[in-house]
Structure formats: C-alpha cells, structure tokens
mmCIF file of C-alpha atoms in Angstrom:
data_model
loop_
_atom_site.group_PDB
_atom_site.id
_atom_site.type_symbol
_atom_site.label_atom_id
_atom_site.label_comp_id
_atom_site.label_asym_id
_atom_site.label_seq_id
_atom_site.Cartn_x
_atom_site.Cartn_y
_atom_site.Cartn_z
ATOM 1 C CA UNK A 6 -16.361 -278.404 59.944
ATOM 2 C CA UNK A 7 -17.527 -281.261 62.285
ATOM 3 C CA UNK A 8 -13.907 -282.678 61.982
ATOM 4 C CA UNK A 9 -11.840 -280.474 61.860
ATOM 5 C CA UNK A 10 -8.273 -280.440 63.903
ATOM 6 C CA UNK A 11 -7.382 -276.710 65.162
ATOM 7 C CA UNK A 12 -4.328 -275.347 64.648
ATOM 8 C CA UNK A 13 -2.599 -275.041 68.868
ATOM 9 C CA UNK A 14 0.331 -273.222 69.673
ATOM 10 C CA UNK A 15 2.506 -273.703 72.762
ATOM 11 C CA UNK A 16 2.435 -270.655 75.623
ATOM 12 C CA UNK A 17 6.730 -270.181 74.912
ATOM 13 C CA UNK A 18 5.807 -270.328 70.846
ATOM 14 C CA UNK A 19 2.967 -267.736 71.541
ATOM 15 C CA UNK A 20 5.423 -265.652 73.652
ATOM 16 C CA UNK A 21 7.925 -265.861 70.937
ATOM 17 C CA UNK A 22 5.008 -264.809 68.064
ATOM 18 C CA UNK A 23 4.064 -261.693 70.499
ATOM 19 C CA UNK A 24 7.733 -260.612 70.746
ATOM 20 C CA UNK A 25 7.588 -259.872 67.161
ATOM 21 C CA UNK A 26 6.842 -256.604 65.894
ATOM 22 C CA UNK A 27 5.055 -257.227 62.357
ATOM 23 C CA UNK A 28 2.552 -258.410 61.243
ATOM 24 C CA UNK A 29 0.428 -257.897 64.256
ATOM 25 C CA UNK A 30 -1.685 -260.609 66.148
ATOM 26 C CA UNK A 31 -4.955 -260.739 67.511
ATOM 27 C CA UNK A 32 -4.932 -262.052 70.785
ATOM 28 C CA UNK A 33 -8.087 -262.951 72.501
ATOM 29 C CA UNK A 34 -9.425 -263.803 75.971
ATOM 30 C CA UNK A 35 -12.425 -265.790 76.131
ATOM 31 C CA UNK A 36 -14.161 -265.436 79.682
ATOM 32 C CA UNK A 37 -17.698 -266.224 80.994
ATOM 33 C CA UNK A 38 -19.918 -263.092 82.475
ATOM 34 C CA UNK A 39 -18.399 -261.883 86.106
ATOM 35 C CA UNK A 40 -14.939 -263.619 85.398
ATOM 36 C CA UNK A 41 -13.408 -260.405 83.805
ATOM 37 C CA UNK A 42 -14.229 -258.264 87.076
ATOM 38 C CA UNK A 43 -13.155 -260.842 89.138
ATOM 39 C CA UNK A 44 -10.137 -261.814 87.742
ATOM 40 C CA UNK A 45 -9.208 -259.273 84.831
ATOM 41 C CA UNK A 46 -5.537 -260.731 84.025
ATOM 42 C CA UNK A 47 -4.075 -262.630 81.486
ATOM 43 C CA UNK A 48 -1.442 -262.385 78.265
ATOM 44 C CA UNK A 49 -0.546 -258.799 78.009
ATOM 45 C CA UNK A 50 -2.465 -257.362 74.457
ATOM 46 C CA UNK A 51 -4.842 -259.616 74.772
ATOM 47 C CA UNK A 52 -8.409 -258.454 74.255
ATOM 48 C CA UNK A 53 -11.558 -259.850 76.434
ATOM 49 C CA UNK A 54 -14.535 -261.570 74.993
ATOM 50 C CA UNK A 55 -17.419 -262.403 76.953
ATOM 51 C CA UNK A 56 -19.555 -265.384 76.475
ATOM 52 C CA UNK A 57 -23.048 -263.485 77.017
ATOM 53 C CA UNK A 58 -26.179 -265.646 77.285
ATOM 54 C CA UNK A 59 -27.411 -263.765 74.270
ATOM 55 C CA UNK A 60 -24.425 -264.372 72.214
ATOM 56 C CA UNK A 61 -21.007 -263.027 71.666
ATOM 57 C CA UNK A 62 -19.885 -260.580 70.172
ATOM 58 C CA UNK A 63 -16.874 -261.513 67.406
ATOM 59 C CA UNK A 64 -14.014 -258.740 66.477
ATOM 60 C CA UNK A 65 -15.043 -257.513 63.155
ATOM 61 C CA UNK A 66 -11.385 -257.456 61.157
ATOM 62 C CA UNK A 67 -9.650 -258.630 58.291
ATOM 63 C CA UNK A 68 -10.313 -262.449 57.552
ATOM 64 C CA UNK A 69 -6.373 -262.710 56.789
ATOM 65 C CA UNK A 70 -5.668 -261.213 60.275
ATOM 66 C CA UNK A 71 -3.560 -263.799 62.412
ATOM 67 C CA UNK A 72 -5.754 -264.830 65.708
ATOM 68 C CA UNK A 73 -4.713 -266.159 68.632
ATOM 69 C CA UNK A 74 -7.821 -267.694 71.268
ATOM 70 C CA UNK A 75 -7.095 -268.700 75.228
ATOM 71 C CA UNK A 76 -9.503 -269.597 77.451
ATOM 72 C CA UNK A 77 -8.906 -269.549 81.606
ATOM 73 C CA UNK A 78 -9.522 -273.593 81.705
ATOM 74 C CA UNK A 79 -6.767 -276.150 80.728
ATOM 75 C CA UNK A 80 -9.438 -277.996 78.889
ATOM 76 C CA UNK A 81 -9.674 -275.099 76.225
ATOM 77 C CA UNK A 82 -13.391 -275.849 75.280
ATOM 78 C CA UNK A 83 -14.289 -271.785 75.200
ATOM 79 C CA UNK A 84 -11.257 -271.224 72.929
ATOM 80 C CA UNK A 85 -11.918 -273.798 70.528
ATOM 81 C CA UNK A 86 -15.295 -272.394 70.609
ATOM 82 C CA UNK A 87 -15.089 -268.895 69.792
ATOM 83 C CA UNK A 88 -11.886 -270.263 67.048
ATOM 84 C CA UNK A 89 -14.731 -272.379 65.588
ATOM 85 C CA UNK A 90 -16.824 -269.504 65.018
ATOM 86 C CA UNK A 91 -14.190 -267.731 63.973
ATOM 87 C CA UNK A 92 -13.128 -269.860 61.015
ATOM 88 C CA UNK A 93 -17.269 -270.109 59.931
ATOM 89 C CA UNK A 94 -17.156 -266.363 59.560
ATOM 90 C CA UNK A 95 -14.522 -266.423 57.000
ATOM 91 C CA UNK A 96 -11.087 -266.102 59.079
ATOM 92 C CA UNK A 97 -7.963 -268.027 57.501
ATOM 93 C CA UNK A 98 -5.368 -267.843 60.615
ATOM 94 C CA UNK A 99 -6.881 -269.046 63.693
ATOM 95 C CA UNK A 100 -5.219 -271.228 66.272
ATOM 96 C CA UNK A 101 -5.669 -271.844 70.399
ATOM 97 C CA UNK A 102 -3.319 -272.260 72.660
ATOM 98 C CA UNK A 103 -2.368 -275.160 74.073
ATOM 99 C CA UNK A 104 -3.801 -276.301 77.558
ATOM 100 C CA UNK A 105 -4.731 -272.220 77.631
ATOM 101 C CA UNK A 106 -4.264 -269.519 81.038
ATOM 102 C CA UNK A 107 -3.511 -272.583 83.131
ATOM 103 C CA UNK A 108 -0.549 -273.638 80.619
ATOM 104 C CA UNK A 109 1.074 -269.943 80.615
ATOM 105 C CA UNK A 110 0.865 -269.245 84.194
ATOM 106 C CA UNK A 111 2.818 -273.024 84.568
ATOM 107 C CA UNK A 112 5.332 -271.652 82.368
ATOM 108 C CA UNK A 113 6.088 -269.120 84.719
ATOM 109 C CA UNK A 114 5.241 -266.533 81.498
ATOM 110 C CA UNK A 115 4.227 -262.755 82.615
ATOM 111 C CA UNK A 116 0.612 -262.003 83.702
ATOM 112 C CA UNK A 117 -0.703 -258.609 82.875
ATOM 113 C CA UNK A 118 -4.379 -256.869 82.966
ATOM 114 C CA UNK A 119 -6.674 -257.473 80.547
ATOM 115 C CA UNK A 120 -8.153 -254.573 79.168
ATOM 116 C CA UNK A 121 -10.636 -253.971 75.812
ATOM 117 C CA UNK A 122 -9.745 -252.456 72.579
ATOM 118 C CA UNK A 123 -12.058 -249.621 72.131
ATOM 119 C CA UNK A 124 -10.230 -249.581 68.466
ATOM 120 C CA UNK A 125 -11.605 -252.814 67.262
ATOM 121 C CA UNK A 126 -14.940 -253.218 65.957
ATOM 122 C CA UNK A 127 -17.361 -255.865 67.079
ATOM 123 C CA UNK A 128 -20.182 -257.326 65.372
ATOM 124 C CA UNK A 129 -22.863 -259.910 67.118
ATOM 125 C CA UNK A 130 -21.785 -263.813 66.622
ATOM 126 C CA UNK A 131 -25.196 -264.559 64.408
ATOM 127 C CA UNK A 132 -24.724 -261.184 61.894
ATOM 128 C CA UNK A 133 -20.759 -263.003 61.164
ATOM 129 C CA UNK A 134 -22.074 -266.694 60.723
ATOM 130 C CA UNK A 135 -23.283 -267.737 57.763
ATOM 131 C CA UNK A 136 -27.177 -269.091 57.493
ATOM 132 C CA UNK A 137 -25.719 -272.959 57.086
ATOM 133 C CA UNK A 138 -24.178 -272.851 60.283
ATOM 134 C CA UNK A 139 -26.952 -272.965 62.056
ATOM 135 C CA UNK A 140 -27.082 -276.612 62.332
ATOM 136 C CA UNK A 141 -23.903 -276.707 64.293
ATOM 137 C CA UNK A 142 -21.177 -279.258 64.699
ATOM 138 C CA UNK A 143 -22.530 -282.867 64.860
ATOM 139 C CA UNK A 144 -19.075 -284.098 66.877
ATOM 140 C CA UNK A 145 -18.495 -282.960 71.044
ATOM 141 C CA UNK A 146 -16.438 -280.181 71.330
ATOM 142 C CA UNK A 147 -14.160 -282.273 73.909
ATOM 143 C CA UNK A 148 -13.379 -284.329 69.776
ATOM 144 C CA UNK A 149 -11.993 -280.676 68.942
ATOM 145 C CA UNK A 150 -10.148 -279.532 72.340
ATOM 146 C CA UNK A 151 -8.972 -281.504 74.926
ATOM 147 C CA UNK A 152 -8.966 -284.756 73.806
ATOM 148 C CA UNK A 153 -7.586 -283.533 69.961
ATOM 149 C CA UNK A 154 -5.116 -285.600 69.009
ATOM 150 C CA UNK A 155 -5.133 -288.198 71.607
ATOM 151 C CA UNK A 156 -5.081 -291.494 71.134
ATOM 152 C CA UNK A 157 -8.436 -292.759 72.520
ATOM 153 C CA UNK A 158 -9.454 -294.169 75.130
ATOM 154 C CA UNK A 159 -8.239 -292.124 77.842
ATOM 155 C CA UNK A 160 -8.257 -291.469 81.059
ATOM 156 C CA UNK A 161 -9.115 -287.627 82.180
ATOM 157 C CA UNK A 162 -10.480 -286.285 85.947
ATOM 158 C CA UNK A 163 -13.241 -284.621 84.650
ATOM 159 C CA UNK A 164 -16.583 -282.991 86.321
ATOM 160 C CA UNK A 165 -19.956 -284.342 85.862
ATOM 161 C CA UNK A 166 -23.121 -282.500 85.418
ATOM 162 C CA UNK A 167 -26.938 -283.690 85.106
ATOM 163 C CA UNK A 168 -30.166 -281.125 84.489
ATOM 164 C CA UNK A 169 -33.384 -282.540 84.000
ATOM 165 C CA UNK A 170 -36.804 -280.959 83.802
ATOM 166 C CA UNK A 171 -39.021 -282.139 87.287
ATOM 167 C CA UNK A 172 -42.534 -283.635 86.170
ATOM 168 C CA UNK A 173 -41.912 -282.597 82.426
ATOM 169 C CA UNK A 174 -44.757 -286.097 81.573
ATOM 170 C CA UNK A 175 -47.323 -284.538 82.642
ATOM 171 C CA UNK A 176 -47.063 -281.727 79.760
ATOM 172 C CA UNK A 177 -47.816 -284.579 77.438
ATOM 173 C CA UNK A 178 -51.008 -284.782 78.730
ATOM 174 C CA UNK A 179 -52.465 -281.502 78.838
ATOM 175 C CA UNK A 180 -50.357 -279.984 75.736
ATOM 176 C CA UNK A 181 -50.150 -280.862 72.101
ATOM 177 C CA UNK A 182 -46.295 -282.675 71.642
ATOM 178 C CA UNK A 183 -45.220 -279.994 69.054
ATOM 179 C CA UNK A 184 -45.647 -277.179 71.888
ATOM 180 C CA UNK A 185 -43.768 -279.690 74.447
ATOM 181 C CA UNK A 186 -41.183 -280.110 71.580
ATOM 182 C CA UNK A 187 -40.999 -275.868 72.020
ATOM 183 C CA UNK A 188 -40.302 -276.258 75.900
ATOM 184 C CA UNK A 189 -37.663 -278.993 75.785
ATOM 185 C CA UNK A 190 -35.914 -276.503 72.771
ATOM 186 C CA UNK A 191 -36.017 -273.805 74.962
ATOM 187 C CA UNK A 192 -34.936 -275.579 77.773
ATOM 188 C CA UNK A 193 -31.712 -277.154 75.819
ATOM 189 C CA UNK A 194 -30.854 -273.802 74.562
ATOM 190 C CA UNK A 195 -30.013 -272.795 78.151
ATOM 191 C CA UNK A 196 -28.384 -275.756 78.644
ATOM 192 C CA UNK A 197 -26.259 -275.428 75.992
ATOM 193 C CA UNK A 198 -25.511 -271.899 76.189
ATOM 194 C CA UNK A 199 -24.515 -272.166 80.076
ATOM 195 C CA UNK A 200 -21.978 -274.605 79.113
ATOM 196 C CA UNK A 201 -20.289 -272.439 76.536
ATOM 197 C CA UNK A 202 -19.777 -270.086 78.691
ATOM 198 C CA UNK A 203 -18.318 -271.916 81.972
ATOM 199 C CA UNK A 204 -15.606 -273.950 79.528
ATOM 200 C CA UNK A 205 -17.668 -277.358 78.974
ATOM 201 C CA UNK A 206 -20.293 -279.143 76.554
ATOM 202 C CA UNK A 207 -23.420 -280.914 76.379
ATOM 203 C CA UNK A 208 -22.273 -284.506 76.156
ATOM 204 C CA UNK A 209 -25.799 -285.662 75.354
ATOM 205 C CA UNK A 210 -29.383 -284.522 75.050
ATOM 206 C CA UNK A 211 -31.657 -287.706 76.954
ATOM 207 C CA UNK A 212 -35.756 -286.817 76.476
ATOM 208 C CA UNK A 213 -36.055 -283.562 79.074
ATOM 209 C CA UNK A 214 -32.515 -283.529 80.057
ATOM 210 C CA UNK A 215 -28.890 -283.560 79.567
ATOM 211 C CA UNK A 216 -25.552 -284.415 80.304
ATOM 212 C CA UNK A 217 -22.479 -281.990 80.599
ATOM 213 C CA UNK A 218 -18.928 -282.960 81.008
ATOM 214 C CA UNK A 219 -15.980 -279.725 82.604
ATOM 215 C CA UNK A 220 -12.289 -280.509 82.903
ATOM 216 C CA UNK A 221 -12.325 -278.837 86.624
ATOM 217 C CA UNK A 222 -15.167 -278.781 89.624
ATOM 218 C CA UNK A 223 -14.035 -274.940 89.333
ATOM 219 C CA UNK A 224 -16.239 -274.631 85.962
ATOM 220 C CA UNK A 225 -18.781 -277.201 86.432
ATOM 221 C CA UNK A 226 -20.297 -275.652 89.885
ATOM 222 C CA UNK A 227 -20.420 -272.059 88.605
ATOM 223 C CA UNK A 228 -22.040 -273.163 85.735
ATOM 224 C CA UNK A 229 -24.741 -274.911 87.737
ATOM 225 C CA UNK A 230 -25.504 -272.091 89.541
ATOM 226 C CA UNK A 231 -26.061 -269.854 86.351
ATOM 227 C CA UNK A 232 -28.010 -273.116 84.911
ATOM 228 C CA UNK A 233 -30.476 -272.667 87.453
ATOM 229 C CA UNK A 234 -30.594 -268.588 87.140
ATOM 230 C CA UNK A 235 -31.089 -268.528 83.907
ATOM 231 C CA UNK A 236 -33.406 -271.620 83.789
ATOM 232 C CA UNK A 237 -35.580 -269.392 86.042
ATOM 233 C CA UNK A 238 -35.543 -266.506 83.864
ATOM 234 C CA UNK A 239 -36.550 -268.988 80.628
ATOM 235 C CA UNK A 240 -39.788 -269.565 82.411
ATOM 236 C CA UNK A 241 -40.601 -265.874 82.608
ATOM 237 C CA UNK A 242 -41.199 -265.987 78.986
ATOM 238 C CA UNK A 243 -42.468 -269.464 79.004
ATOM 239 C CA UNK A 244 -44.974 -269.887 81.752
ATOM 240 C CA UNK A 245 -45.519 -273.723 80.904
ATOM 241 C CA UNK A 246 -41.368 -274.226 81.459
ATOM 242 C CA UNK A 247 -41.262 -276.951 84.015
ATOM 243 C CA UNK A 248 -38.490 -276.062 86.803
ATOM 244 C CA UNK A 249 -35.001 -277.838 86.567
ATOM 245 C CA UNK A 250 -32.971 -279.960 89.301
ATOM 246 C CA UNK A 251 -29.203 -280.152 88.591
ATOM 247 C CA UNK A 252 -26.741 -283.085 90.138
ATOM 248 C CA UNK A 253 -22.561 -282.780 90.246
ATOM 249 C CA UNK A 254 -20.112 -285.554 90.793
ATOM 250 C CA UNK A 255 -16.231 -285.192 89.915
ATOM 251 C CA UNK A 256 -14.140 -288.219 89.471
ATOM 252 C CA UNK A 257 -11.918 -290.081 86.633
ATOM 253 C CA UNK A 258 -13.556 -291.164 83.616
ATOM 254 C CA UNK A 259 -12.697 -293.213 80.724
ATOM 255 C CA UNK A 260 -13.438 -291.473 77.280
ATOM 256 C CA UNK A 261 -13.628 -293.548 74.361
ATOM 257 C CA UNK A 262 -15.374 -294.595 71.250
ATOM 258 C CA UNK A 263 -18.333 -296.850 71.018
ATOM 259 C CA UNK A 264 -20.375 -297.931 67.791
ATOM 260 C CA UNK A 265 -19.360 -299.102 64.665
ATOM 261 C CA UNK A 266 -17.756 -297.311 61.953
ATOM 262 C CA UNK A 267 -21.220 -296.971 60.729
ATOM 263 C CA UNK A 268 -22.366 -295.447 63.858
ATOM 264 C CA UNK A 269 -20.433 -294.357 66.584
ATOM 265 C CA UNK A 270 -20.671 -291.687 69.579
ATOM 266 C CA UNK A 271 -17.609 -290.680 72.481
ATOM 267 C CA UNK A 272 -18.859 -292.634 75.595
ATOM 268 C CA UNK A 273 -17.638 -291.445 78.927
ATOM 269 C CA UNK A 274 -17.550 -293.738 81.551
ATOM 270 C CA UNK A 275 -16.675 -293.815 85.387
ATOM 271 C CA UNK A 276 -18.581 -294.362 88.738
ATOM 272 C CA UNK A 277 -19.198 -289.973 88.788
ATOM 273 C CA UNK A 278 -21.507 -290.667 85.869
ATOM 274 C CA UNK A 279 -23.519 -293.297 87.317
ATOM 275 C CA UNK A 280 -23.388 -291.336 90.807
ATOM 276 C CA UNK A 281 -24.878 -287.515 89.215
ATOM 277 C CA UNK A 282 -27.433 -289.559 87.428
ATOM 278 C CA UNK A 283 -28.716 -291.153 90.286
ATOM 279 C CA UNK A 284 -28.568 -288.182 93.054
ATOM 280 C CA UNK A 285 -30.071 -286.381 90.455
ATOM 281 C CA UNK A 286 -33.598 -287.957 91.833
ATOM 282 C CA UNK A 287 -32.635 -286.471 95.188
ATOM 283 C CA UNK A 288 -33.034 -282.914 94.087
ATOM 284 C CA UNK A 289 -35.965 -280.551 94.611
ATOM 285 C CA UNK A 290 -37.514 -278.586 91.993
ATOM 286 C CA UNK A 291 -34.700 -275.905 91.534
ATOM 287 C CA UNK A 292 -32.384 -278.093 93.673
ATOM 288 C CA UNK A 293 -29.074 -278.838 93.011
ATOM 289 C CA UNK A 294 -27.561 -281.473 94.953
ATOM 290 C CA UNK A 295 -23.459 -282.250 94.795
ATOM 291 C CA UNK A 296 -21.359 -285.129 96.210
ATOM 292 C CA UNK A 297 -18.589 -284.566 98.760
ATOM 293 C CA UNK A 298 -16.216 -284.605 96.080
ATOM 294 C CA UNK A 299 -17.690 -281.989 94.504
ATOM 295 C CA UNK A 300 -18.024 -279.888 97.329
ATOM 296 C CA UNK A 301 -14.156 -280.802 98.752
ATOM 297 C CA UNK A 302 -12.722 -279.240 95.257
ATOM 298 C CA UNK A 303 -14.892 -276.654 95.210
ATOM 299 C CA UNK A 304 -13.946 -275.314 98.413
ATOM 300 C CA UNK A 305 -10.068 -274.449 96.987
ATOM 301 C CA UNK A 306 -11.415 -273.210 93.160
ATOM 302 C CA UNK A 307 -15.192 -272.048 93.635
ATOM 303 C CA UNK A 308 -15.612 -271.068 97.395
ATOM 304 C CA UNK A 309 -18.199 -268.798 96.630
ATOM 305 C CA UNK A 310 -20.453 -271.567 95.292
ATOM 306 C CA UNK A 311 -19.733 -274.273 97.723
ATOM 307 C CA UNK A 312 -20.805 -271.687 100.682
ATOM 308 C CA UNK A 313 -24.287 -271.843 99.568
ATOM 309 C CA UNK A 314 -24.582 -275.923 99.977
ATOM 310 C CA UNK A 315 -25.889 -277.631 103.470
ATOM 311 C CA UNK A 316 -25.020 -281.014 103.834
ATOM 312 C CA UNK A 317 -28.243 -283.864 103.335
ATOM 313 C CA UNK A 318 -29.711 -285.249 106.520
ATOM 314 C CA UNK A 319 -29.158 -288.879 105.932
ATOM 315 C CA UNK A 320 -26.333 -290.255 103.570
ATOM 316 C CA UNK A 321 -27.706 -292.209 100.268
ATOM 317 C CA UNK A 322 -27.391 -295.993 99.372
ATOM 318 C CA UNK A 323 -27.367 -295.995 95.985
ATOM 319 C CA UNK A 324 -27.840 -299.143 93.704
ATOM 320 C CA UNK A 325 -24.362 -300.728 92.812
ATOM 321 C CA UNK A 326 -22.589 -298.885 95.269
ATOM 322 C CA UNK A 327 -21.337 -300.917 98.112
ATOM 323 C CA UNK A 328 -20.964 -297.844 100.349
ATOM 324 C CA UNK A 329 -23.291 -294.861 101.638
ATOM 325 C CA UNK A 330 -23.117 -291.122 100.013
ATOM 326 C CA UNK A 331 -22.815 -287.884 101.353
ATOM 327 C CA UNK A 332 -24.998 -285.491 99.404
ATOM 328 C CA UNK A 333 -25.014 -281.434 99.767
ATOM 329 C CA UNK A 334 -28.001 -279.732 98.940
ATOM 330 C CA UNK A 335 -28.202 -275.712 97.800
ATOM 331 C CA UNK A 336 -31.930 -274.546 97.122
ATOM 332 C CA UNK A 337 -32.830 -271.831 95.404
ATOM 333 C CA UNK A 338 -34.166 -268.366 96.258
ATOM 334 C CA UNK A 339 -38.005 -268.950 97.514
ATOM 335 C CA UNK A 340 -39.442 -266.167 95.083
ATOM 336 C CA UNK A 341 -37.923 -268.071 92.373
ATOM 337 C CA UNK A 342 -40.280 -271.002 93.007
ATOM 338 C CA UNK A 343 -44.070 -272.036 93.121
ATOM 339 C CA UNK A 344 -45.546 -272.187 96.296
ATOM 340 C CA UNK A 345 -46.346 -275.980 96.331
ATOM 341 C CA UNK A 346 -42.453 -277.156 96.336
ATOM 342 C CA UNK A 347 -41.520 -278.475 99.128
ATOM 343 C CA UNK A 348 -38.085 -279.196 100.216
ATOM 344 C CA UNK A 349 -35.785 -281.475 102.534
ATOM 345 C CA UNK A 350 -34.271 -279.993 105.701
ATOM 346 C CA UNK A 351 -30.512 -279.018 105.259
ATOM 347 C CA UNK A 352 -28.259 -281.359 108.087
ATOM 348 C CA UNK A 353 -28.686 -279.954 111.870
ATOM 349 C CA UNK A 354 -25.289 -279.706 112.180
ATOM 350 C CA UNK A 355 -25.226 -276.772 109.037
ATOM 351 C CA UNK A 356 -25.154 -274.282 111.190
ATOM 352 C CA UNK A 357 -27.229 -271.051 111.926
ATOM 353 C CA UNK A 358 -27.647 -269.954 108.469
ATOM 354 C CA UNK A 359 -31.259 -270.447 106.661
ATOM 355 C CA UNK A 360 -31.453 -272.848 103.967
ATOM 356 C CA UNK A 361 -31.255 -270.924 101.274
ATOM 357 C CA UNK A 362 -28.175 -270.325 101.683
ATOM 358 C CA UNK A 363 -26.608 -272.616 104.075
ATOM 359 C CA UNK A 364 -22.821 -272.541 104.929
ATOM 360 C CA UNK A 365 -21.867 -276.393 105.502
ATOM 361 C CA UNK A 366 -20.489 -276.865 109.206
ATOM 362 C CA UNK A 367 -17.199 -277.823 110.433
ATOM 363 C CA UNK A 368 -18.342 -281.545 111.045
ATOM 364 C CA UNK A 369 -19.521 -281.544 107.983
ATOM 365 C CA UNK A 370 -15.772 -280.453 106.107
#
C-alpha cells in the first residue's frame, strides 16, 4: 500500500472515457466543507464528496465499478486520498486525474454543476476500511500525487505551514506522560485531518507540532484558519489541550531524498521552511502569523482569509537572513481564548477595523 503508483488519466482521455456510453463510470469530486456552496462546478456527472472532519463518507458500489477521483488543486493530494481509500475497501478500477480541476479547466474542457446522486449509497470511510488499515501509509502522500513519477529532486512552489502547541512543557510537569501522549494524539489528529481536507499533508510530526506542505497559498491559508477552529473545538472535550499558534510562508522548495537506503525520509528544503519555523515564535496563543508572500497570493486565490490579517508593528530580523520581514498577524475570536493571553498591537496604519479582524491598509499592500 505504502508504495503504491496510482493509476492517472489525462483531462482529454477522461473526456474521451465519459463520451462513452457503456460500461458506466464513477466520477467523483473531492471538496473540503464550504467549497461545494461556494463553488459547486466541475466535470459534468460527477458526484461531490466532502472531506468532513469526522470522516467521509465513501460510495457504497460494486468493487469492479470503474472510478474516476479529481480534486480542485493541481497537486491532487485529496484525490489520491479518497483513491487510496478506495482501493483499501476492496475497489479494483481506481485512477485520478492528472494535475485534477485546474488541468481540465486549462484544457479549455466544459464546466458544469456539480450536483449529488441521491441514487448511490454511501457508507462512512471507517465501516469500508478494513481493521489493518488503521496504521496508515508510512510514505507522504506528496510520494503518491504530485511528485509520482518524477525524477527526484525537484523543484516545486509550494506553501509552507507550521502548528505547534504554546507552553505544551509545562504539561510534563503537572501530568503523567501517557495522558500528555493523549493530548499531543488528539492534537495531531486535527492536524492531520485539516490537511486532508484543504488538498495537503503532514510532512512531519516534531514533539508538539508539525509541519504541512500545499501546492498553492489558496489551500494552505484556508486550512489554517479551520486548523485553528477546530483546534478550539478539540479543547472543548479536552480541557488540558494547550492552544495552538500557526505560521505560513510560500516560496520554492527543493524536494528530495535524504538517508540511506536503509533509512531514508523526502526532505523539503528552501528559505519558506526556515522562515514559517522561525515566525512561528512570533505568534500568540491562537495566532497565526503569515509573511508578505503569503498574504500577496492570498489576496488573488483566498481574499476572504487574507482580509482578516493586520500587518506586525515592527518588521523581523531573523537569524540567517540578511534582510528584515514583514509579518501579518490574524488573532482569533476573544471568546475563543483564556483571559490571560495577551496579544501584540496590529500596525497603526491597519486601518479602523478592531483586531480581530483587521483589514490590512493600503500602505501596507
């Protein structure tokens, strides 16, 4: 399972398949929550799934039945998901296709509302999957979509993401490490779910935190924003759930291998890496903070997000990094947090608007 190379088809070869009256195909559209009301149109026939924080629902059809995944991000990480699980319940014919939505529409093929199958019968992800595949892949999911079949290493723009728990060492010293070792879990399923759902992956799990890699600034800034909503809700059921602070940085990044055929793990590297590690410090408690590169992209592909940012008073000198940063804060909403947080000022120049949910001034564009 952990290596395995899904079949792709290309948008005209998909158009060509759909043309074809018999036998039928199953074509699905793999979307995060809110993205089908926003945006309900793709591949005519196709049928929407939607990555739910409690899990997916799978269609519930013949194992022999020929499927057909997209996802609305050229990096095709939900796809390959959902045709993962697909093939671990039992189905024979599944493919993806190749560089998904982004690659049809730049084919100029037709574009048609997506609508549900009230026909088809759908059965919860963890009732399909068998018990063994509950450990999961052990190999990224970028080893099984974007980057399958290239020759590595390669260079890819590609968004940054860091979440970390705020003061998670002082658990260790007031609670036993087997009910810290519950938190963190908790915690990482979050984190792992949010990033199934907005099209990326959990690079690597470091202590209390993690690193997640997007192919666009238009998935990773979404998906911090439901990081930190859901995050929220996690510590309604556990009290002891320290709050989160999330860091973005977008840039070109080298992905390769490093190891030894005995041991061996896909290492990105690029300054965006270094730079979301390091901001990451300047976040509050349910902060997350976002470098003007983040915030310039996300003003064309996630406006709604960016609007919520205020830009940093002073700009950061970071270690290694001959010149200053500009750093754009959003906070979250104040009944979300404990009274005791306290928080820096968003930038004079933000404008009028409180700082909860700032809108960045023209200076600061």
């Amino acid at each position: 399972m952990a290596g395995m190379n899904l079949p792709r088809i290309a948008p005209e070869a998909l158009l060509h398949r759909l043309e074809l009256p018999e036998p039928p195909l199953l074509l699905l559209d793999v979307r995060r929550p809110g993205s089908l009301q926003k945006h309900p149109f793709g591949i005519s026939g196709a049928v929407p799934i939607v990555l739910e924080s409690d899990g997916p629902q799978l269609p519930d059809v013949d194992r022999v039945q020929e499927i057909v995944a997209y996802c609305l991000c050229a990096g095709q990480a939900s796809s390959t998901r959902v045709a993962q699980w697909l093939i671990e319940a039992g189905y024979t014919r599944v493919s993806i296709l190749e560089g998904g939505l982004p690659a049809w529409r730049a084919a100029n093929l037709p574009i048609w509302q997506v609508i549900a199958r009230p026909d088809l019968r759908w059965t919860p992800l963890d009732r399909l999957l068998p018990t063994s595949s509950e450990s999961g892949p052990s190999t990224l999911l970028a080893e099984r979509a974007f980057l399958a079949g290239v020759s590595l290493p390669v260079r890819r723009e590609m968004a940054v993401l860091f979440v970390d728990m705020v003061n998670s060492t002082s658990l260790l010293t007031t609670q036993p490490a087997e009910r810290v070792l519950t938190l963190v879990q908790a915690f990482m399923e979050v984190v792992v779910q949010v990033a199934v759902q907005h099209c990326g992956d959990v690079h690597d799990f470091e202590g209390d935190g993690a690193m997640l890699y997007f192919s666009d600034v238009a998935d990773a800034l979404p998906a911090a924003f439901a990081l930190r909503r859901q995050l929220f809700r996690a510590r309604s059921v556990h009290a002891l759930l320290p709050p989160a602070r999330i860091a973005l940085d977008t840039g070109p990044l080298v992905i390769g291998y490093v190891g030894t055929r005995d041991r061996r793990g896909l290492c990105f590297i690029g300054p965006s890496v270094n730079t979301a590690a390091r901001i990451l410090k300047q976040a509050p408690p349910g902060g997350i903070v976002a470098t003007a590169r983040v915030i310039k992209k996300g003003r064309r592909s996630a406006p709604e997000c960016t609007e919520q940012f205020a830009r940093m008073p002073n700009r950061l000198h970071l270690k290694g990094f001959d010149e200053s940063l500009a750093v754009y804060l959003s906070l979250p909403a104040v009944e979300d947090l404990s009274q005791s947080c306290t928080f820096p000022q968003p930038h004079p120049d933000a404008g009028e608007s409180s700082a909860i949910n700032p809108h960045p001034s023209e200076e600061s564009r």
